[in-house]
């Protein structure tokens, strides 16, 4: 075996080892679970801040890792509101990912419209709806997550009250909720504890929590803690009474949902029935409804029917929407 071949084998082995080591270091610095966990917590902290001097660095991690794309996204109106919606939904997406998904949905609607030969106004309407579809999904996810947090909040307040009675400080009680409770409320309280540990005041950290979780019950909790810290009093007893009040409100809300279920079902039936009947007629006799979309009088009737249906749907949903 020649010396050249031996050196080639040794250098090749070293090169492969260095390549693997470099790939592992790159993955560990960008894609490892620990890095993702820290990024999620930093993004959650940045979502609760609005006018602080150190918020720019955190928001840069939220919008995009590409500086040019980050600067472009900052020019969009209400971008931080949408970014806060991403945090509230708990999906882990960034603004860049959301914009890419909306673009793909819009492109899909555009291609579908051209393939099926729809009119231009129909294509534009479909593209607009497809673009908003991911945002609607995020709002649904945020609402569902918010409902879970509200159901977990009384138990979290009881845990804080027990920790205070046992002699723990208020930040330690928040840390106990973050470590012992279930997600998603555990992550929110852990983020609040991290903010306090980073040097933010308790009042500001609690206000950030109320911004990230737009729940009236959580705002009551935040206001109770802030007022107690300013005026004094037994915080554990106050939190116990507040959690009992929330549980009673949930019971009343459950009874209201049961009583309003029939009205909601009727509203859904009356809303969907005209469209289902029109679809069935169009399947059985496609030419039967053609005058409604080709004749001037038919178009006026359709527009009038849609306006009256919109008024009726709005009225029905306002009647059955009962706030407790």
mmCIF file of C-alpha atoms in Angstrom:
data_model
loop_
_atom_site.group_PDB
_atom_site.id
_atom_site.type_symbol
_atom_site.label_atom_id
_atom_site.label_comp_id
_atom_site.label_asym_id
_atom_site.label_seq_id
_atom_site.Cartn_x
_atom_site.Cartn_y
_atom_site.Cartn_z
ATOM 1 C CA UNK A 1 0.000 0.000 0.000
ATOM 2 C CA UNK A 2 1.528 3.315 -1.084
ATOM 3 C CA UNK A 3 1.919 6.338 1.187
ATOM 4 C CA UNK A 4 -0.267 8.416 -1.124
ATOM 5 C CA UNK A 5 -3.172 5.979 -0.844
ATOM 6 C CA UNK A 6 -2.778 5.846 2.938
ATOM 7 C CA UNK A 7 -2.827 9.641 3.219
ATOM 8 C CA UNK A 8 -5.842 9.777 0.907
ATOM 9 C CA UNK A 9 -7.752 7.326 3.125
ATOM 10 C CA UNK A 10 -6.810 9.202 6.289
ATOM 11 C CA UNK A 11 -7.711 12.609 4.878
ATOM 12 C CA UNK A 12 -10.961 11.210 3.465
ATOM 13 C CA UNK A 13 -11.863 9.787 6.872
ATOM 14 C CA UNK A 14 -11.069 13.109 8.570
ATOM 15 C CA UNK A 15 -13.110 15.004 5.952
ATOM 16 C CA UNK A 16 -16.135 12.739 6.471
ATOM 17 C CA UNK A 17 -15.874 13.098 10.249
ATOM 18 C CA UNK A 18 -15.624 16.895 9.993
ATOM 19 C CA UNK A 19 -18.554 16.983 7.576
ATOM 20 C CA UNK A 20 -20.693 14.939 9.961
ATOM 21 C CA UNK A 21 -19.603 17.063 12.895
ATOM 22 C CA UNK A 22 -20.367 20.259 11.002
ATOM 23 C CA UNK A 23 -23.802 18.962 9.996
ATOM 24 C CA UNK A 24 -24.542 17.985 13.602
ATOM 25 C CA UNK A 25 -23.434 21.395 14.910
ATOM 26 C CA UNK A 26 -25.543 23.169 12.270
ATOM 27 C CA UNK A 27 -28.592 21.083 13.147
ATOM 28 C CA UNK A 28 -28.000 21.517 16.871
ATOM 29 C CA UNK A 29 -27.774 25.302 16.488
ATOM 30 C CA UNK A 30 -30.898 25.674 14.348
ATOM 31 C CA UNK A 31 -33.220 22.657 14.488
ATOM 32 C CA UNK A 32 -32.637 20.915 17.798
ATOM 33 C CA UNK A 33 -35.573 20.575 20.253
ATOM 34 C CA UNK A 34 -33.826 22.831 22.770
ATOM 35 C CA UNK A 35 -33.397 25.621 20.213
ATOM 36 C CA UNK A 36 -37.025 25.295 19.121
ATOM 37 C CA UNK A 37 -38.170 25.404 22.747
ATOM 38 C CA UNK A 38 -36.162 28.573 23.420
ATOM 39 C CA UNK A 39 -37.419 30.202 20.196
ATOM 40 C CA UNK A 40 -41.018 29.433 21.106
ATOM 41 C CA UNK A 41 -40.588 31.002 24.536
ATOM 42 C CA UNK A 42 -38.841 34.066 23.101
ATOM 43 C CA UNK A 43 -41.567 34.455 20.486
ATOM 44 C CA UNK A 44 -44.222 34.173 23.181
ATOM 45 C CA UNK A 45 -42.464 36.861 25.219
ATOM 46 C CA UNK A 46 -42.206 39.148 22.188
ATOM 47 C CA UNK A 47 -45.918 38.701 21.428
ATOM 48 C CA UNK A 48 -46.816 40.328 24.718
ATOM 49 C CA UNK A 49 -44.612 43.377 24.251
ATOM 50 C CA UNK A 50 -45.558 46.444 22.258
ATOM 51 C CA UNK A 51 -43.512 49.548 23.007
ATOM 52 C CA UNK A 52 -40.343 48.365 24.675
ATOM 53 C CA UNK A 53 -36.826 49.142 23.580
ATOM 54 C CA UNK A 54 -35.665 45.516 23.473
ATOM 55 C CA UNK A 55 -38.682 44.194 21.595
ATOM 56 C CA UNK A 56 -37.137 44.541 18.131
ATOM 57 C CA UNK A 57 -34.647 41.716 18.582
ATOM 58 C CA UNK A 58 -37.346 39.348 19.765
ATOM 59 C CA UNK A 59 -39.766 40.311 17.013
ATOM 60 C CA UNK A 60 -37.058 39.706 14.424
ATOM 61 C CA UNK A 61 -37.115 36.058 15.459
ATOM 62 C CA UNK A 62 -40.878 36.018 15.054
ATOM 63 C CA UNK A 63 -41.372 37.509 11.610
ATOM 64 C CA UNK A 64 -38.587 35.936 9.578
ATOM 65 C CA UNK A 65 -34.977 34.849 9.816
ATOM 66 C CA UNK A 66 -34.200 36.539 6.508
ATOM 67 C CA UNK A 67 -33.396 40.223 7.135
ATOM 68 C CA UNK A 68 -34.802 41.404 3.793
ATOM 69 C CA UNK A 69 -38.046 39.495 4.305
ATOM 70 C CA UNK A 70 -38.211 40.728 7.885
ATOM 71 C CA UNK A 71 -37.970 44.360 6.738
ATOM 72 C CA UNK A 72 -40.625 43.711 4.099
ATOM 73 C CA UNK A 73 -43.007 42.143 6.608
ATOM 74 C CA UNK A 74 -42.564 45.075 8.969
ATOM 75 C CA UNK A 75 -44.032 47.344 6.285
ATOM 76 C CA UNK A 76 -47.318 45.440 6.301
ATOM 77 C CA UNK A 77 -50.169 46.986 8.318
ATOM 78 C CA UNK A 78 -51.198 45.216 11.540
ATOM 79 C CA UNK A 79 -48.413 42.669 11.128
ATOM 80 C CA UNK A 80 -47.831 42.388 14.868
ATOM 81 C CA UNK A 81 -51.541 41.760 15.427
ATOM 82 C CA UNK A 82 -51.390 38.797 13.061
ATOM 83 C CA UNK A 83 -48.158 37.691 14.728
ATOM 84 C CA UNK A 84 -49.912 37.749 18.100
ATOM 85 C CA UNK A 85 -52.686 35.640 16.566
ATOM 86 C CA UNK A 86 -50.049 33.087 15.564
ATOM 87 C CA UNK A 87 -48.842 32.919 19.160
ATOM 88 C CA UNK A 88 -52.392 32.633 20.494
ATOM 89 C CA UNK A 89 -53.183 29.774 18.115
ATOM 90 C CA UNK A 90 -50.237 27.723 19.390
ATOM 91 C CA UNK A 91 -49.348 26.436 15.912
ATOM 92 C CA UNK A 92 -45.682 27.462 16.099
ATOM 93 C CA UNK A 93 -45.769 29.160 12.681
ATOM 94 C CA UNK A 94 -43.994 32.408 11.918
ATOM 95 C CA UNK A 95 -45.218 35.306 9.809
ATOM 96 C CA UNK A 96 -43.074 34.176 6.888
ATOM 97 C CA UNK A 97 -44.606 30.698 7.008
ATOM 98 C CA UNK A 98 -48.116 32.148 7.187
ATOM 99 C CA UNK A 99 -47.492 34.407 4.192
ATOM 100 C CA UNK A 100 -46.153 31.438 2.215
ATOM 101 C CA UNK A 101 -49.201 29.321 3.081
ATOM 102 C CA UNK A 102 -51.588 32.147 2.130
ATOM 103 C CA UNK A 103 -49.734 32.562 -1.168
ATOM 104 C CA UNK A 104 -50.019 28.844 -1.941
ATOM 105 C CA UNK A 105 -53.749 28.877 -1.187
ATOM 106 C CA UNK A 106 -54.226 31.946 -3.395
ATOM 107 C CA UNK A 107 -52.281 30.311 -6.217
ATOM 108 C CA UNK A 108 -54.369 27.163 -5.859
ATOM 109 C CA UNK A 109 -57.604 29.164 -6.120
ATOM 110 C CA UNK A 110 -56.267 31.036 -9.156
ATOM 111 C CA UNK A 111 -55.288 27.834 -10.976
ATOM 112 C CA UNK A 112 -58.599 26.203 -10.102
ATOM 113 C CA UNK A 113 -60.525 29.159 -11.486
ATOM 114 C CA UNK A 114 -58.596 29.195 -14.762
ATOM 115 C CA UNK A 115 -58.860 25.413 -15.188
ATOM 116 C CA UNK A 116 -62.631 25.426 -14.638
ATOM 117 C CA UNK A 117 -63.103 28.540 -16.784
ATOM 118 C CA UNK A 118 -64.815 30.705 -14.170
ATOM 119 C CA UNK A 119 -65.493 34.419 -14.794
ATOM 120 C CA UNK A 120 -62.868 36.869 -13.627
ATOM 121 C CA UNK A 121 -64.911 38.220 -10.721
ATOM 122 C CA UNK A 122 -65.556 34.682 -9.467
ATOM 123 C CA UNK A 123 -61.825 33.883 -9.688
ATOM 124 C CA UNK A 124 -60.943 37.022 -7.723
ATOM 125 C CA UNK A 125 -63.549 36.161 -5.079
ATOM 126 C CA UNK A 126 -62.239 32.597 -4.758
ATOM 127 C CA UNK A 127 -58.640 33.841 -4.532
ATOM 128 C CA UNK A 128 -59.611 36.276 -1.762
ATOM 129 C CA UNK A 129 -61.433 33.561 0.178
ATOM 130 C CA UNK A 130 -58.607 31.060 -0.264
ATOM 131 C CA UNK A 131 -56.096 33.671 0.930
ATOM 132 C CA UNK A 132 -58.101 34.291 4.104
ATOM 133 C CA UNK A 133 -58.664 30.596 4.777
ATOM 134 C CA UNK A 134 -55.411 30.070 6.789
ATOM 135 C CA UNK A 135 -56.220 33.168 8.875
ATOM 136 C CA UNK A 136 -59.704 31.797 9.605
ATOM 137 C CA UNK A 137 -58.090 28.515 10.662
ATOM 138 C CA UNK A 138 -55.726 30.382 12.988
ATOM 139 C CA UNK A 139 -58.634 32.238 14.557
ATOM 140 C CA UNK A 140 -60.457 28.942 15.101
ATOM 141 C CA UNK A 141 -57.340 27.420 16.672
ATOM 142 C CA UNK A 142 -56.833 30.499 18.855
ATOM 143 C CA UNK A 143 -60.453 30.389 20.015
ATOM 144 C CA UNK A 144 -60.224 26.701 20.823
ATOM 145 C CA UNK A 145 -56.960 27.187 22.719
ATOM 146 C CA UNK A 146 -58.427 30.171 24.578
ATOM 147 C CA UNK A 147 -61.393 28.049 25.657
ATOM 148 C CA UNK A 148 -59.017 25.415 27.047
ATOM 149 C CA UNK A 149 -57.041 28.069 28.935
ATOM 150 C CA UNK A 150 -60.225 29.480 30.467
ATOM 151 C CA UNK A 151 -61.253 26.014 31.645
ATOM 152 C CA UNK A 152 -57.797 25.501 33.225
ATOM 153 C CA UNK A 153 -57.619 28.925 34.860
ATOM 154 C CA UNK A 154 -59.606 28.161 38.081
ATOM 155 C CA UNK A 155 -57.356 25.198 38.901
ATOM 156 C CA UNK A 156 -54.280 27.327 38.187
ATOM 157 C CA UNK A 157 -55.557 30.047 40.518
ATOM 158 C CA UNK A 158 -56.211 27.473 43.242
ATOM 159 C CA UNK A 159 -52.649 26.189 42.809
ATOM 160 C CA UNK A 160 -51.277 29.735 43.133
ATOM 161 C CA UNK A 161 -53.397 30.290 46.249
ATOM 162 C CA UNK A 162 -52.146 27.084 47.878
ATOM 163 C CA UNK A 163 -48.555 28.009 47.024
ATOM 164 C CA UNK A 164 -48.983 31.453 48.596
ATOM 165 C CA UNK A 165 -50.501 29.951 51.746
ATOM 166 C CA UNK A 166 -47.538 27.573 51.935
ATOM 167 C CA UNK A 167 -45.150 30.536 52.034
ATOM 168 C CA UNK A 168 -43.961 30.707 48.418
ATOM 169 C CA UNK A 169 -43.524 34.019 46.652
ATOM 170 C CA UNK A 170 -45.803 35.023 43.808
ATOM 171 C CA UNK A 171 -43.203 34.394 41.039
ATOM 172 C CA UNK A 172 -42.506 30.964 42.555
ATOM 173 C CA UNK A 173 -46.246 30.248 42.461
ATOM 174 C CA UNK A 174 -46.308 31.167 38.764
ATOM 175 C CA UNK A 175 -43.364 28.829 38.195
ATOM 176 C CA UNK A 176 -45.251 26.011 39.948
ATOM 177 C CA UNK A 177 -48.208 26.496 37.597
ATOM 178 C CA UNK A 178 -45.832 26.410 34.620
ATOM 179 C CA UNK A 179 -44.220 23.181 35.828
ATOM 180 C CA UNK A 180 -47.206 21.270 37.233
ATOM 181 C CA UNK A 181 -50.205 22.376 35.165
ATOM 182 C CA UNK A 182 -51.121 21.111 31.710
ATOM 183 C CA UNK A 183 -50.564 22.961 28.462
ATOM 184 C CA UNK A 184 -51.533 25.444 27.125
ATOM 185 C CA UNK A 185 -51.887 27.390 30.387
ATOM 186 C CA UNK A 186 -48.599 25.982 31.687
ATOM 187 C CA UNK A 187 -46.670 27.522 28.789
ATOM 188 C CA UNK A 188 -48.270 30.936 29.295
ATOM 189 C CA UNK A 189 -47.484 31.061 33.011
ATOM 190 C CA UNK A 190 -43.982 29.747 32.362
ATOM 191 C CA UNK A 191 -43.467 32.597 29.886
ATOM 192 C CA UNK A 192 -44.670 35.080 32.510
ATOM 193 C CA UNK A 193 -42.255 33.626 35.046
ATOM 194 C CA UNK A 194 -39.431 33.893 32.492
ATOM 195 C CA UNK A 195 -40.233 37.564 31.911
ATOM 196 C CA UNK A 196 -40.095 38.253 35.646
ATOM 197 C CA UNK A 197 -36.797 36.356 35.841
ATOM 198 C CA UNK A 198 -35.419 38.477 32.988
ATOM 199 C CA UNK A 199 -36.049 41.624 35.048
ATOM 200 C CA UNK A 200 -39.509 42.747 33.946
ATOM 201 C CA UNK A 201 -41.772 43.944 36.739
ATOM 202 C CA UNK A 202 -44.607 41.734 37.928
ATOM 203 C CA UNK A 203 -47.216 44.213 36.706
ATOM 204 C CA UNK A 204 -45.732 44.421 33.214
ATOM 205 C CA UNK A 205 -45.340 40.641 32.963
ATOM 206 C CA UNK A 206 -48.964 40.137 33.997
ATOM 207 C CA UNK A 207 -50.116 42.759 31.494
ATOM 208 C CA UNK A 208 -48.157 40.926 28.804
ATOM 209 C CA UNK A 209 -49.944 37.731 29.841
ATOM 210 C CA UNK A 210 -53.302 39.477 29.444
ATOM 211 C CA UNK A 211 -52.255 40.647 25.954
ATOM 212 C CA UNK A 212 -51.181 37.161 24.850
ATOM 213 C CA UNK A 213 -54.342 35.545 26.261
ATOM 214 C CA UNK A 214 -57.322 37.849 25.538
ATOM 215 C CA UNK A 215 -59.626 36.256 28.098
ATOM 216 C CA UNK A 216 -61.892 38.305 30.395
ATOM 217 C CA UNK A 217 -61.326 35.799 33.214
ATOM 218 C CA UNK A 218 -57.569 36.142 32.909
ATOM 219 C CA UNK A 219 -57.892 39.928 32.907
ATOM 220 C CA UNK A 220 -59.834 39.653 36.190
ATOM 221 C CA UNK A 221 -56.973 37.605 37.600
ATOM 222 C CA UNK A 222 -54.391 40.138 36.427
ATOM 223 C CA UNK A 223 -56.345 43.116 37.781
ATOM 224 C CA UNK A 224 -56.882 41.349 41.122
ATOM 225 C CA UNK A 225 -53.169 40.657 41.530
ATOM 226 C CA UNK A 226 -52.113 44.180 40.497
ATOM 227 C CA UNK A 227 -54.655 45.848 42.794
ATOM 228 C CA UNK A 228 -53.667 43.573 45.697
ATOM 229 C CA UNK A 229 -49.992 44.404 45.246
ATOM 230 C CA UNK A 230 -50.829 48.125 45.357
ATOM 231 C CA UNK A 231 -53.338 48.107 48.227
ATOM 232 C CA UNK A 232 -52.467 44.962 50.164
ATOM 233 C CA UNK A 233 -54.686 42.138 51.389
ATOM 234 C CA UNK A 234 -54.890 38.354 51.379
ATOM 235 C CA UNK A 235 -54.141 37.371 47.791
ATOM 236 C CA UNK A 236 -54.668 33.643 48.312
ATOM 237 C CA UNK A 237 -58.179 34.218 49.689
ATOM 238 C CA UNK A 238 -58.952 36.616 46.833
ATOM 239 C CA UNK A 239 -57.828 34.095 44.226
ATOM 240 C CA UNK A 240 -59.879 31.367 45.886
ATOM 241 C CA UNK A 241 -63.061 33.460 45.703
ATOM 242 C CA UNK A 242 -62.297 34.443 42.117
ATOM 243 C CA UNK A 243 -61.781 30.814 41.038
ATOM 244 C CA UNK A 244 -65.059 29.822 42.722
ATOM 245 C CA UNK A 245 -66.841 32.638 40.871
ATOM 246 C CA UNK A 246 -65.352 31.442 37.559
ATOM 247 C CA UNK A 247 -66.526 27.871 38.187
ATOM 248 C CA UNK A 248 -70.049 29.091 38.879
ATOM 249 C CA UNK A 249 -69.956 31.147 35.692
ATOM 250 C CA UNK A 250 -68.872 28.068 33.719
ATOM 251 C CA UNK A 251 -71.799 26.107 35.148
ATOM 252 C CA UNK A 252 -74.227 28.866 34.156
ATOM 253 C CA UNK A 253 -72.618 29.048 30.714
ATOM 254 C CA UNK A 254 -73.125 25.298 30.264
ATOM 255 C CA UNK A 255 -76.836 25.634 31.097
ATOM 256 C CA UNK A 256 -77.157 28.523 28.633
ATOM 257 C CA UNK A 257 -75.492 26.436 25.897
ATOM 258 C CA UNK A 258 -77.948 23.606 26.476
ATOM 259 C CA UNK A 259 -80.939 25.957 26.320
ATOM 260 C CA UNK A 260 -79.612 27.695 23.203
ATOM 261 C CA UNK A 261 -78.711 24.470 21.370
ATOM 262 C CA UNK A 262 -82.137 24.214 19.729
ATOM 263 C CA UNK A 263 -81.935 27.787 18.480
ATOM 264 C CA UNK A 264 -78.452 27.219 17.062
ATOM 265 C CA UNK A 265 -79.602 24.070 15.259
ATOM 266 C CA UNK A 266 -82.548 25.941 13.774
ATOM 267 C CA UNK A 267 -80.239 28.744 12.668
ATOM 268 C CA UNK A 268 -77.905 26.292 10.930
ATOM 269 C CA UNK A 269 -80.808 24.546 9.187
ATOM 270 C CA UNK A 270 -82.388 27.806 7.998
ATOM 271 C CA UNK A 271 -78.984 29.093 6.820
ATOM 272 C CA UNK A 272 -77.944 26.016 4.842
ATOM 273 C CA UNK A 273 -81.362 24.918 3.556
ATOM 274 C CA UNK A 274 -81.612 27.358 0.585
ATOM 275 C CA UNK A 275 -78.135 26.433 -0.666
ATOM 276 C CA UNK A 276 -78.761 22.696 -0.304
ATOM 277 C CA UNK A 277 -82.116 22.966 -2.118
ATOM 278 C CA UNK A 278 -80.515 25.004 -4.925
ATOM 279 C CA UNK A 279 -77.718 22.431 -5.241
ATOM 280 C CA UNK A 280 -80.227 19.546 -5.386
ATOM 281 C CA UNK A 281 -82.331 21.306 -8.034
ATOM 282 C CA UNK A 282 -79.241 22.077 -10.077
ATOM 283 C CA UNK A 283 -78.205 18.411 -9.976
ATOM 284 C CA UNK A 284 -81.642 17.124 -11.031
ATOM 285 C CA UNK A 285 -82.353 19.846 -13.623
ATOM 286 C CA UNK A 286 -79.324 22.045 -14.427
ATOM 287 C CA UNK A 287 -81.288 24.403 -16.697
ATOM 288 C CA UNK A 288 -84.044 25.120 -14.164
ATOM 289 C CA UNK A 289 -82.093 27.813 -12.254
ATOM 290 C CA UNK A 290 -80.310 29.268 -15.288
ATOM 291 C CA UNK A 291 -82.686 32.293 -15.644
ATOM 292 C CA UNK A 292 -81.735 33.412 -12.129
ATOM 293 C CA UNK A 293 -78.155 34.047 -13.287
ATOM 294 C CA UNK A 294 -78.729 35.092 -16.900
ATOM 295 C CA UNK A 295 -81.859 37.300 -16.860
ATOM 296 C CA UNK A 296 -81.691 40.821 -15.336
ATOM 297 C CA UNK A 297 -84.757 40.185 -13.192
ATOM 298 C CA UNK A 298 -83.292 36.896 -11.966
ATOM 299 C CA UNK A 299 -80.031 38.587 -10.980
ATOM 300 C CA UNK A 300 -81.972 41.226 -9.015
ATOM 301 C CA UNK A 301 -83.927 38.500 -7.248
ATOM 302 C CA UNK A 302 -80.732 36.651 -6.328
ATOM 303 C CA UNK A 303 -79.109 39.835 -4.987
ATOM 304 C CA UNK A 304 -82.219 40.686 -2.959
ATOM 305 C CA UNK A 305 -82.449 37.133 -1.603
ATOM 306 C CA UNK A 306 -78.775 37.159 -0.568
ATOM 307 C CA UNK A 307 -79.175 40.511 1.206
ATOM 308 C CA UNK A 308 -82.301 39.342 3.046
ATOM 309 C CA UNK A 309 -80.610 36.061 3.988
ATOM 310 C CA UNK A 310 -77.585 37.956 5.349
ATOM 311 C CA UNK A 311 -79.890 40.126 7.481
ATOM 312 C CA UNK A 312 -81.755 37.052 8.711
ATOM 313 C CA UNK A 313 -78.576 35.129 9.541
ATOM 314 C CA UNK A 314 -77.152 38.123 11.413
ATOM 315 C CA UNK A 315 -80.393 38.524 13.379
ATOM 316 C CA UNK A 316 -80.591 34.819 14.279
ATOM 317 C CA UNK A 317 -76.993 34.616 15.461
ATOM 318 C CA UNK A 318 -77.366 37.776 17.509
ATOM 319 C CA UNK A 319 -80.452 36.327 19.193
ATOM 320 C CA UNK A 320 -78.821 33.016 20.146
ATOM 321 C CA UNK A 321 -75.487 34.563 21.187
ATOM 322 C CA UNK A 322 -75.805 34.940 24.947
ATOM 323 C CA UNK A 323 -72.893 36.284 26.966
ATOM 324 C CA UNK A 324 -72.459 35.175 30.567
#
